[in-house]
Coordinates of C-alpha atoms in Angstrom, one line a residue:
S1 CA 44.8 11.7 9.6
E2 CA 48.4 12.8 10.2
V3 CA 49.3 12.9 13.9
P4 CA 51.3 15.9 15.0
S5 CA 54.8 14.9 16.1
A6 CA 54.4 16.7 19.5
E7 CA 51.4 14.4 20.2
L8 CA 53.4 11.3 19.2
V9 CA 56.3 12.4 21.5
A10 CA 53.8 13.0 24.4
F11 CA 52.4 9.5 24.3
G12 CA 55.9 7.9 23.9
D13 CA 57.6 6.0 21.2
S14 CA 56.3 2.6 22.2
A15 CA 53.6 0.2 21.2
F16 CA 51.8 1.0 24.4
G17 CA 52.1 4.8 23.8
R18 CA 50.7 4.4 20.3
G19 CA 48.0 2.2 21.7
C20 CA 47.0 4.9 24.2
L21 CA 47.0 7.5 21.4
V22 CA 44.7 5.3 19.3
A23 CA 42.5 4.7 22.4
A24 CA 42.2 8.5 22.8
R25 CA 41.2 8.9 19.1
L26 CA 38.7 6.0 19.4
I27 CA 37.1 7.6 22.4
E28 CA 36.7 10.8 20.4
T29 CA 34.7 8.9 17.8
G30 CA 32.4 7.4 20.4
V31 CA 33.9 3.9 21.0
R32 CA 32.7 2.8 24.4
C33 CA 35.2 0.3 25.6
I34 CA 38.9 0.0 24.8
E35 CA 41.7 -2.0 26.2
V36 CA 45.4 -1.2 25.8
T37 CA 47.8 -3.8 27.1
L38 CA 51.3 -3.4 28.4
R39 CA 52.9 -6.8 28.8
G40 CA 56.2 -7.8 30.5
W41 CA 55.6 -7.0 34.2
D42 CA 56.3 -10.6 35.3
S43 CA 59.4 -9.9 37.4
H44 CA 60.4 -13.1 39.2
V45 CA 64.0 -12.0 38.6
S46 CA 65.5 -8.4 38.6
N47 CA 62.2 -6.8 39.7
H48 CA 63.5 -3.2 40.1
E49 CA 65.2 -3.2 36.7
I50 CA 62.2 -4.7 34.9
H51 CA 59.7 -2.3 36.5
Q52 CA 61.9 0.7 36.0
A53 CA 61.9 0.0 32.2
K54 CA 58.1 -0.6 32.2
V55 CA 57.2 2.6 33.9
Q56 CA 59.2 4.5 31.2
E57 CA 56.5 3.2 28.8
L58 CA 53.5 3.4 31.1
D59 CA 53.9 6.9 32.7
P60 CA 54.1 9.1 29.7
A61 CA 51.4 7.3 27.8
L62 CA 48.9 7.1 30.6
A63 CA 49.6 10.8 31.5
A64 CA 49.2 11.8 27.9
L65 CA 45.9 9.9 27.6
I66 CA 44.4 11.5 30.6
R67 CA 45.6 15.0 29.5
H68 CA 44.3 14.4 26.0
L69 CA 40.8 13.4 27.4
R70 CA 40.8 16.4 29.8
E71 CA 41.7 18.9 27.1
R72 CA 38.8 17.7 24.9
S73 CA 36.3 17.6 27.9
L74 CA 36.0 13.8 27.6
L75 CA 37.6 12.8 30.9
D76 CA 34.4 13.2 33.0
E77 CA 32.5 10.8 30.8
T78 CA 35.4 8.4 30.3
L79 CA 36.6 6.0 33.1
V80 CA 40.3 5.2 32.7
I81 CA 41.4 2.1 34.7
C82 CA 45.1 1.1 35.0
G83 CA 45.8 -2.2 36.7
G84 CA 47.4 -5.5 36.5
E85 CA 46.1 -9.0 36.8
F86 CA 47.4 -9.3 40.3
G87 CA 50.2 -8.0 42.6
R88 CA 53.7 -8.9 43.6
T89 CA 54.9 -10.4 46.9
P90 CA 55.9 -7.8 49.5
Q91 CA 59.3 -9.4 49.9
M92 CA 62.0 -9.9 47.3
N93 CA 62.9 -13.4 46.4
P94 CA 66.6 -14.6 46.3
A95 CA 66.8 -13.7 42.6
G96 CA 65.9 -10.0 43.3
G97 CA 62.4 -10.6 42.0
R98 CA 58.9 -10.5 43.4
D99 CA 56.6 -13.5 42.9
H100 CA 52.9 -13.7 42.2
W101 CA 50.7 -12.2 44.9
P102 CA 47.0 -12.2 44.3
H103 CA 46.4 -11.0 47.9
G104 CA 47.1 -7.3 47.1
F105 CA 47.7 -5.0 44.2
S106 CA 47.1 -1.5 43.0
I107 CA 44.7 0.0 40.5
A108 CA 44.6 3.6 39.4
L109 CA 41.3 5.2 38.3
A110 CA 40.8 8.5 36.5
G111 CA 37.9 10.3 35.0
G112 CA 34.3 9.0 34.9
G113 CA 33.3 11.1 37.9
I114 CA 36.0 9.6 40.2
Q115 CA 37.4 12.0 42.8
G116 CA 41.1 11.9 42.1
G117 CA 44.1 12.4 44.3
Q118 CA 43.3 9.8 46.8
V119 CA 44.8 6.5 48.1
I120 CA 42.1 4.2 49.4
G121 CA 42.8 0.9 51.0
E122 CA 46.1 -0.7 51.8
T123 CA 47.8 -4.1 52.0
D124 CA 49.4 -5.8 55.0
P125 CA 53.0 -4.6 55.1
A126 CA 54.0 -7.9 56.8
G127 CA 52.7 -9.8 53.7
S128 CA 49.9 -11.8 55.5
R129 CA 47.7 -13.8 53.1
L130 CA 44.8 -13.2 55.4
P131 CA 42.2 -10.6 54.4
Y132 CA 43.5 -7.2 55.5
E133 CA 40.9 -5.0 57.2
A134 CA 42.0 -1.9 55.2
G135 CA 42.0 -3.7 51.9
I136 CA 39.4 -3.2 49.1
P137 CA 37.8 -6.4 47.7
V138 CA 38.1 -6.6 43.9
E139 CA 34.3 -6.9 43.5
N140 CA 34.1 -3.4 45.1
I141 CA 36.3 -2.0 42.3
H142 CA 34.0 -3.7 39.8
A143 CA 30.9 -2.1 41.5
T144 CA 32.5 1.3 41.5
A145 CA 33.5 1.1 37.9
L146 CA 30.0 0.0 36.8
N147 CA 28.5 2.8 38.8
A148 CA 30.9 5.3 37.2
L149 CA 29.7 4.1 33.8
G150 CA 26.1 4.6 34.8
I151 CA 25.4 0.9 35.2
R152 CA 23.6 -0.3 38.4
S153 CA 26.1 -2.8 39.8
E154 CA 23.3 -4.6 41.8
L155 CA 21.4 -5.3 38.6
E156 CA 20.4 -9.0 38.2
L157 CA 20.0 -10.4 34.7
E158 CA 18.5 -13.7 33.6
T159 CA 20.6 -16.1 31.5
P160 CA 19.0 -17.8 28.4
I161 CA 18.3 -20.8 30.6
G162 CA 16.5 -18.8 33.2
R163 CA 19.3 -18.6 35.8
P164 CA 19.5 -15.3 37.7
L165 CA 23.0 -13.6 37.4
K166 CA 24.1 -10.5 39.3
L167 CA 26.3 -8.1 37.4
C168 CA 28.4 -7.7 40.6
E169 CA 28.6 -8.8 44.2
G170 CA 30.5 -5.8 45.3
Q171 CA 29.7 -2.5 47.0
I172 CA 30.6 1.0 45.6
I173 CA 33.7 2.3 47.3
P174 CA 32.8 5.3 49.5
G175 CA 34.6 8.5 48.8
L176 CA 35.6 7.7 45.2
R177 CA 32.7 9.4 43.4
R178 CA 32.6 13.1 43.1
S179 CA 29.5 14.7 44.5

């Protein structure tokens, strides 16, 4: 069907924006799992310039997706996860970039019964590679997402060769679910 120009503008004139618009339409038709990818965040050089350009694509599209789902009463039953594959070093390198940093990163969650407007966890501002007591293990994000989707994260399945396999080793993050 023809997409109203105001909707196209809201999602942004980019491949990612159009991907988010298609994702919204797919959710409306009942598709259960969708991934929209925004590449190009690898900023070993000129970090600030690269990320400033990327957020110009990300922000309008993600906001429009969430707004679209809320307006159609689909947000409570849809979990939106926005995250990268890992983080960036706390310090800038000599080329004005930030290198790979799997020890800390951010994920935004919306919908799916998640209580919004919170910041939970933190990374060590000194950039220690040691586990930080206020950090959230990745497996806890998995457990929380599974729970939001109505899947028991502690469920154990059996592989075709009879090996037990847990869906997730994590714990649901307290305070993220709406009561």
